[in-house]
Amino acid sequence: MSDILSLLPTISDDIQLEEFKISRKQPPRNRSQKIFIEDIPDGLPVEDIISHFGSYGNILYSKLFNKTDEEASRGSAIIEFDNNDIAMRATEDLYHDINGSKVIARCLGWRKDL
């Protein structure tokens, strides 16, 4: 046992401590492929919205939110694209003119600090 203890200072002298910095910042999450569209007027056909945003890239999914009892639009929709680059391009401009109506397009699920 004493032989082992006599070796400890020698071993500890040979060990070099390295300093590691640990970042608390979270790794970037996947940016969203979805955009949220708001201020859609009642008379604007869904086909026109799809056609406008489809010009940016392939649309995988779209949903227009309706009022519960009526067929009238609640003025908002979600569109999901093939990838997040398309969603980013589609939301470079906040306002989009579709047949004379201005709608707002924002990315879903994006945090400002990412």
Short mmCIF file of N, CA and C in Angstrom, two decimals:
data_model
loop_
_atom_site.label_atom_id
_atom_site.label_comp_id
_atom_site.label_asym_id
_atom_site.label_seq_id
_atom_site.Cartn_x
_atom_site.Cartn_y
_atom_site.Cartn_z
N MET A 1 0.82 -1.19 0.00
CA MET A 1 0.00 0.00 0.00
C MET A 1 0.87 1.26 0.00
N SER A 2 1.93 1.22 0.79
CA SER A 2 2.81 2.39 0.84
C SER A 2 3.51 2.62 -0.50
N ASP A 3 3.74 1.54 -1.26
CA ASP A 3 4.34 1.69 -2.58
C ASP A 3 3.42 2.48 -3.52
N ILE A 4 2.16 2.20 -3.41
CA ILE A 4 1.18 2.90 -4.25
C ILE A 4 1.14 4.38 -3.88
N LEU A 5 1.13 4.67 -2.59
CA LEU A 5 1.09 6.05 -2.14
C LEU A 5 2.34 6.82 -2.55
N SER A 6 3.45 6.14 -2.59
CA SER A 6 4.68 6.82 -3.00
C SER A 6 4.67 7.17 -4.49
N LEU A 7 3.89 6.46 -5.25
CA LEU A 7 3.80 6.74 -6.69
C LEU A 7 2.85 7.90 -7.00
N LEU A 8 1.92 8.16 -6.13
CA LEU A 8 0.91 9.19 -6.40
C LEU A 8 1.50 10.56 -6.73
N PRO A 9 2.45 11.09 -5.99
CA PRO A 9 2.98 12.40 -6.37
C PRO A 9 3.64 12.38 -7.74
N THR A 10 4.28 11.27 -8.08
CA THR A 10 4.91 11.16 -9.39
C THR A 10 3.86 11.17 -10.49
N ILE A 11 2.81 10.42 -10.27
CA ILE A 11 1.73 10.38 -11.27
C ILE A 11 1.09 11.75 -11.40
N SER A 12 0.80 12.39 -10.29
CA SER A 12 0.13 13.70 -10.35
C SER A 12 1.03 14.76 -10.97
N ASP A 13 2.35 14.61 -10.85
CA ASP A 13 3.26 15.56 -11.48
C ASP A 13 3.22 15.44 -13.01
N ASP A 14 2.97 14.24 -13.50
CA ASP A 14 2.93 14.01 -14.94
C ASP A 14 1.60 14.42 -15.58
N ILE A 15 0.59 14.54 -14.78
CA ILE A 15 -0.74 14.88 -15.32
C ILE A 15 -0.81 16.38 -15.58
N GLN A 16 -1.20 16.72 -16.77
CA GLN A 16 -1.39 18.12 -17.10
C GLN A 16 -2.89 18.37 -17.21
N LEU A 17 -3.32 19.35 -16.50
CA LEU A 17 -4.73 19.68 -16.54
C LEU A 17 -5.01 20.58 -17.73
N GLU A 18 -6.08 20.26 -18.44
CA GLU A 18 -6.49 21.10 -19.55
C GLU A 18 -7.80 21.77 -19.18
N GLU A 19 -7.90 22.99 -19.57
CA GLU A 19 -9.11 23.74 -19.27
C GLU A 19 -10.05 23.66 -20.47
N PHE A 20 -11.27 23.26 -20.20
CA PHE A 20 -12.28 23.17 -21.24
C PHE A 20 -13.36 24.20 -20.97
N LYS A 21 -13.73 24.91 -21.98
CA LYS A 21 -14.83 25.85 -21.85
C LYS A 21 -16.10 25.16 -22.35
N ILE A 22 -17.09 25.19 -21.52
CA ILE A 22 -18.36 24.56 -21.87
C ILE A 22 -19.36 25.66 -22.18
N SER A 23 -19.91 25.61 -23.34
CA SER A 23 -20.89 26.60 -23.75
C SER A 23 -22.27 26.18 -23.26
N ARG A 24 -22.99 27.12 -22.72
CA ARG A 24 -24.36 26.85 -22.28
C ARG A 24 -25.36 27.10 -23.41
N LYS A 25 -24.88 27.63 -24.49
CA LYS A 25 -25.77 27.92 -25.60
C LYS A 25 -26.24 26.61 -26.24
N GLN A 26 -27.53 26.52 -26.48
CA GLN A 26 -28.11 25.33 -27.09
C GLN A 26 -27.68 25.23 -28.55
N PRO A 27 -27.52 24.03 -29.06
CA PRO A 27 -27.24 23.90 -30.49
C PRO A 27 -28.44 24.40 -31.29
N PRO A 28 -28.22 24.93 -32.48
CA PRO A 28 -29.33 25.47 -33.24
C PRO A 28 -30.34 24.38 -33.59
N ARG A 29 -31.60 24.74 -33.42
CA ARG A 29 -32.68 23.82 -33.79
C ARG A 29 -32.96 23.96 -35.27
N ASN A 30 -33.63 22.98 -35.79
CA ASN A 30 -34.00 23.06 -37.20
C ASN A 30 -34.98 24.20 -37.38
N ARG A 31 -34.70 25.01 -38.32
CA ARG A 31 -35.61 26.11 -38.62
C ARG A 31 -36.87 25.54 -39.26
N SER A 32 -37.94 26.24 -39.05
CA SER A 32 -39.24 25.74 -39.49
C SER A 32 -39.41 25.82 -41.00
N GLN A 33 -40.11 24.84 -41.52
CA GLN A 33 -40.49 24.83 -42.93
C GLN A 33 -41.86 25.47 -43.10
N LYS A 34 -42.48 25.88 -41.99
CA LYS A 34 -43.85 26.40 -42.03
C LYS A 34 -43.86 27.91 -41.91
N ILE A 35 -44.83 28.50 -42.59
CA ILE A 35 -45.05 29.94 -42.44
C ILE A 35 -46.50 30.16 -42.02
N PHE A 36 -46.72 31.25 -41.32
CA PHE A 36 -48.05 31.64 -40.87
C PHE A 36 -48.45 32.86 -41.67
N ILE A 37 -49.62 32.81 -42.26
CA ILE A 37 -50.11 33.92 -43.07
C ILE A 37 -51.31 34.52 -42.35
N GLU A 38 -51.30 35.84 -42.21
CA GLU A 38 -52.39 36.51 -41.51
C GLU A 38 -52.91 37.69 -42.32
N ASP A 39 -54.01 38.23 -41.87
CA ASP A 39 -54.71 39.35 -42.53
C ASP A 39 -55.25 38.95 -43.90
N ILE A 40 -55.67 37.70 -44.04
CA ILE A 40 -56.27 37.24 -45.29
C ILE A 40 -57.72 37.72 -45.33
N PRO A 41 -58.10 38.50 -46.34
CA PRO A 41 -59.48 38.96 -46.41
C PRO A 41 -60.44 37.82 -46.75
N ASP A 42 -61.71 37.97 -46.37
CA ASP A 42 -62.71 36.93 -46.60
C ASP A 42 -62.85 36.52 -48.06
N GLY A 43 -62.77 37.45 -48.97
CA GLY A 43 -63.02 37.15 -50.37
C GLY A 43 -61.86 36.55 -51.14
N LEU A 44 -60.71 36.43 -50.52
CA LEU A 44 -59.52 35.94 -51.24
C LEU A 44 -59.56 34.41 -51.33
N PRO A 45 -59.62 33.86 -52.55
CA PRO A 45 -59.68 32.40 -52.70
C PRO A 45 -58.40 31.71 -52.23
N VAL A 46 -58.57 30.54 -51.63
CA VAL A 46 -57.44 29.75 -51.15
C VAL A 46 -56.49 29.42 -52.30
N GLU A 47 -57.05 29.16 -53.46
CA GLU A 47 -56.23 28.81 -54.63
C GLU A 47 -55.24 29.92 -54.97
N ASP A 48 -55.68 31.18 -54.79
CA ASP A 48 -54.79 32.31 -55.08
C ASP A 48 -53.64 32.38 -54.07
N ILE A 49 -53.94 32.07 -52.82
CA ILE A 49 -52.89 32.06 -51.78
C ILE A 49 -51.87 30.97 -52.09
N ILE A 50 -52.38 29.77 -52.42
CA ILE A 50 -51.50 28.64 -52.75
C ILE A 50 -50.67 28.95 -53.98
N SER A 51 -51.30 29.54 -54.98
CA SER A 51 -50.58 29.88 -56.21
C SER A 51 -49.46 30.89 -55.94
N HIS A 52 -49.76 31.90 -55.13
CA HIS A 52 -48.76 32.93 -54.82
C HIS A 52 -47.56 32.33 -54.08
N PHE A 53 -47.82 31.62 -53.01
CA PHE A 53 -46.71 31.09 -52.21
C PHE A 53 -46.09 29.86 -52.86
N GLY A 54 -46.81 29.19 -53.73
CA GLY A 54 -46.26 28.08 -54.49
C GLY A 54 -45.18 28.51 -55.46
N SER A 55 -45.17 29.80 -55.80
CA SER A 55 -44.13 30.31 -56.69
C SER A 55 -42.75 30.31 -56.01
N TYR A 56 -42.72 30.21 -54.68
CA TYR A 56 -41.44 30.15 -53.95
C TYR A 56 -40.86 28.75 -53.93
N GLY A 57 -41.73 27.74 -54.00
CA GLY A 57 -41.26 26.36 -53.96
C GLY A 57 -42.41 25.41 -53.68
N ASN A 58 -42.09 24.13 -53.61
CA ASN A 58 -43.09 23.08 -53.44
C ASN A 58 -43.77 23.17 -52.06
N ILE A 59 -45.10 23.20 -52.07
CA ILE A 59 -45.88 23.24 -50.84
C ILE A 59 -46.28 21.82 -50.48
N LEU A 60 -45.97 21.42 -49.25
CA LEU A 60 -46.34 20.09 -48.77
C LEU A 60 -47.72 20.08 -48.12
N TYR A 61 -48.08 21.18 -47.47
CA TYR A 61 -49.31 21.21 -46.67
C TYR A 61 -49.79 22.65 -46.57
N SER A 62 -51.10 22.82 -46.57
CA SER A 62 -51.66 24.14 -46.33
C SER A 62 -52.98 23.99 -45.57
N LYS A 63 -53.26 24.95 -44.71
CA LYS A 63 -54.51 24.94 -43.96
C LYS A 63 -54.97 26.37 -43.77
N LEU A 64 -56.21 26.62 -44.19
CA LEU A 64 -56.86 27.90 -43.96
C LEU A 64 -57.76 27.74 -42.75
N PHE A 65 -57.62 28.59 -41.77
CA PHE A 65 -58.42 28.49 -40.56
C PHE A 65 -59.77 29.16 -40.77
N ASN A 66 -60.84 28.40 -40.53
CA ASN A 66 -62.20 28.90 -40.68
C ASN A 66 -62.83 29.15 -39.32
N LYS A 67 -63.85 30.02 -39.31
CA LYS A 67 -64.61 30.22 -38.09
C LYS A 67 -65.36 28.92 -37.80
N THR A 68 -65.66 28.68 -36.56
CA THR A 68 -66.22 27.38 -36.17
C THR A 68 -67.57 27.09 -36.82
N ASP A 69 -68.47 28.05 -36.87
CA ASP A 69 -69.82 27.79 -37.38
C ASP A 69 -69.98 28.10 -38.85
N GLU A 70 -69.08 28.86 -39.40
CA GLU A 70 -69.26 29.37 -40.75
C GLU A 70 -68.15 28.90 -41.68
N GLU A 71 -68.36 29.14 -42.94
CA GLU A 71 -67.33 28.85 -43.94
C GLU A 71 -66.36 30.03 -44.08
N ALA A 72 -66.68 31.14 -43.43
CA ALA A 72 -65.85 32.34 -43.58
C ALA A 72 -64.46 32.13 -42.97
N SER A 73 -63.49 32.71 -43.60
CA SER A 73 -62.10 32.59 -43.15
C SER A 73 -61.88 33.39 -41.87
N ARG A 74 -61.00 32.91 -41.02
CA ARG A 74 -60.59 33.66 -39.84
C ARG A 74 -59.44 34.60 -40.17
N GLY A 75 -59.03 34.58 -41.42
CA GLY A 75 -57.99 35.51 -41.84
C GLY A 75 -56.57 35.01 -41.65
N SER A 76 -56.41 33.70 -41.44
CA SER A 76 -55.06 33.18 -41.26
C SER A 76 -54.93 31.78 -41.86
N ALA A 77 -53.69 31.41 -42.14
CA ALA A 77 -53.41 30.10 -42.74
C ALA A 77 -52.00 29.68 -42.38
N ILE A 78 -51.73 28.39 -42.55
CA ILE A 78 -50.38 27.84 -42.38
C ILE A 78 -50.01 27.14 -43.68
N ILE A 79 -48.79 27.36 -44.12
CA ILE A 79 -48.27 26.67 -45.30
C ILE A 79 -46.95 26.04 -44.91
N GLU A 80 -46.77 24.77 -45.30
CA GLU A 80 -45.51 24.07 -45.05
C GLU A 80 -44.84 23.79 -46.38
N PHE A 81 -43.57 24.15 -46.48
CA PHE A 81 -42.79 23.95 -47.69
C PHE A 81 -41.91 22.71 -47.57
N ASP A 82 -41.27 22.37 -48.69
CA ASP A 82 -40.32 21.25 -48.74
C ASP A 82 -39.17 21.41 -47.75
N ASN A 83 -38.65 22.62 -47.64
CA ASN A 83 -37.52 22.85 -46.74
C ASN A 83 -37.55 24.26 -46.19
N ASN A 84 -36.70 24.51 -45.21
CA ASN A 84 -36.71 25.80 -44.53
C ASN A 84 -36.15 26.94 -45.38
N ASP A 85 -35.33 26.64 -46.38
CA ASP A 85 -34.82 27.70 -47.25
C ASP A 85 -35.95 28.36 -48.03
N ILE A 86 -36.90 27.54 -48.47
CA ILE A 86 -38.05 28.08 -49.20
C ILE A 86 -38.88 28.95 -48.26
N ALA A 87 -39.10 28.48 -47.04
CA ALA A 87 -39.87 29.26 -46.07
C ALA A 87 -39.18 30.58 -45.78
N MET A 88 -37.86 30.56 -45.70
CA MET A 88 -37.11 31.79 -45.45
C MET A 88 -37.27 32.77 -46.60
N ARG A 89 -37.19 32.26 -47.83
CA ARG A 89 -37.36 33.13 -49.00
C ARG A 89 -38.77 33.71 -49.05
N ALA A 90 -39.76 32.89 -48.70
CA ALA A 90 -41.15 33.34 -48.76
C ALA A 90 -41.46 34.40 -47.73
N THR A 91 -40.65 34.48 -46.68
CA THR A 91 -40.91 35.46 -45.62
C THR A 91 -39.88 36.58 -45.58
N GLU A 92 -39.04 36.68 -46.60
CA GLU A 92 -38.10 37.81 -46.66
C GLU A 92 -38.86 39.12 -46.68
N ASP A 93 -39.96 39.14 -47.41
CA ASP A 93 -40.86 40.30 -47.39
C ASP A 93 -42.00 39.98 -46.44
N LEU A 94 -42.26 40.88 -45.52
CA LEU A 94 -43.33 40.66 -44.55
C LEU A 94 -44.69 40.73 -45.22
N TYR A 95 -44.87 41.71 -46.10
CA TYR A 95 -46.16 41.91 -46.77
C TYR A 95 -46.12 41.32 -48.17
N HIS A 96 -47.18 40.63 -48.52
CA HIS A 96 -47.33 40.06 -49.86
C HIS A 96 -48.63 40.57 -50.46
N ASP A 97 -48.56 40.98 -51.71
CA ASP A 97 -49.74 41.47 -52.43
C ASP A 97 -50.30 40.32 -53.26
N ILE A 98 -51.50 39.86 -52.89
CA ILE A 98 -52.16 38.79 -53.62
C ILE A 98 -53.48 39.34 -54.15
N ASN A 99 -53.55 39.53 -55.45
CA ASN A 99 -54.75 40.07 -56.11
C ASN A 99 -55.22 41.37 -55.46
N GLY A 100 -54.30 42.25 -55.14
CA GLY A 100 -54.65 43.54 -54.56
C GLY A 100 -54.85 43.53 -53.05
N SER A 101 -54.75 42.38 -52.42
CA SER A 101 -54.89 42.27 -50.96
C SER A 101 -53.52 42.06 -50.34
N LYS A 102 -53.24 42.81 -49.29
CA LYS A 102 -51.96 42.65 -48.59
C LYS A 102 -52.14 41.66 -47.45
N VAL A 103 -51.31 40.62 -47.46
CA VAL A 103 -51.30 39.65 -46.37
C VAL A 103 -49.91 39.65 -45.74
N ILE A 104 -49.83 39.19 -44.51
CA ILE A 104 -48.56 39.14 -43.78
C ILE A 104 -48.11 37.69 -43.69
N ALA A 105 -46.83 37.45 -43.97
CA ALA A 105 -46.27 36.10 -43.88
C ALA A 105 -45.11 36.10 -42.89
N ARG A 106 -45.19 35.21 -41.91
CA ARG A 106 -44.14 35.09 -40.90
C ARG A 106 -43.74 33.63 -40.77
N CYS A 107 -42.51 33.40 -40.38
CA CYS A 107 -42.05 32.03 -40.14
C CYS A 107 -42.59 31.53 -38.81
N LEU A 108 -42.92 30.26 -38.77
CA LEU A 108 -43.38 29.64 -37.54
C LEU A 108 -42.22 28.95 -36.84
N GLY A 109 -42.16 29.06 -35.53
CA GLY A 109 -41.20 28.32 -34.74
C GLY A 109 -39.78 28.83 -34.78
N TRP A 110 -39.55 30.02 -35.26
CA TRP A 110 -38.20 30.57 -35.29
C TRP A 110 -38.01 31.45 -34.07
N ARG A 111 -36.89 31.26 -33.41
CA ARG A 111 -36.56 32.12 -32.29
C ARG A 111 -35.54 33.15 -32.75
N LYS A 112 -35.67 34.35 -32.23
CA LYS A 112 -34.78 35.44 -32.66
C LYS A 112 -33.33 35.17 -32.33
N ASP A 113 -33.08 34.43 -31.25
CA ASP A 113 -31.69 34.23 -30.83
C ASP A 113 -31.00 33.08 -31.55
N LEU A 114 -31.68 32.42 -32.48
CA LEU A 114 -31.03 31.33 -33.21
C LEU A 114 -30.41 31.83 -34.47
#
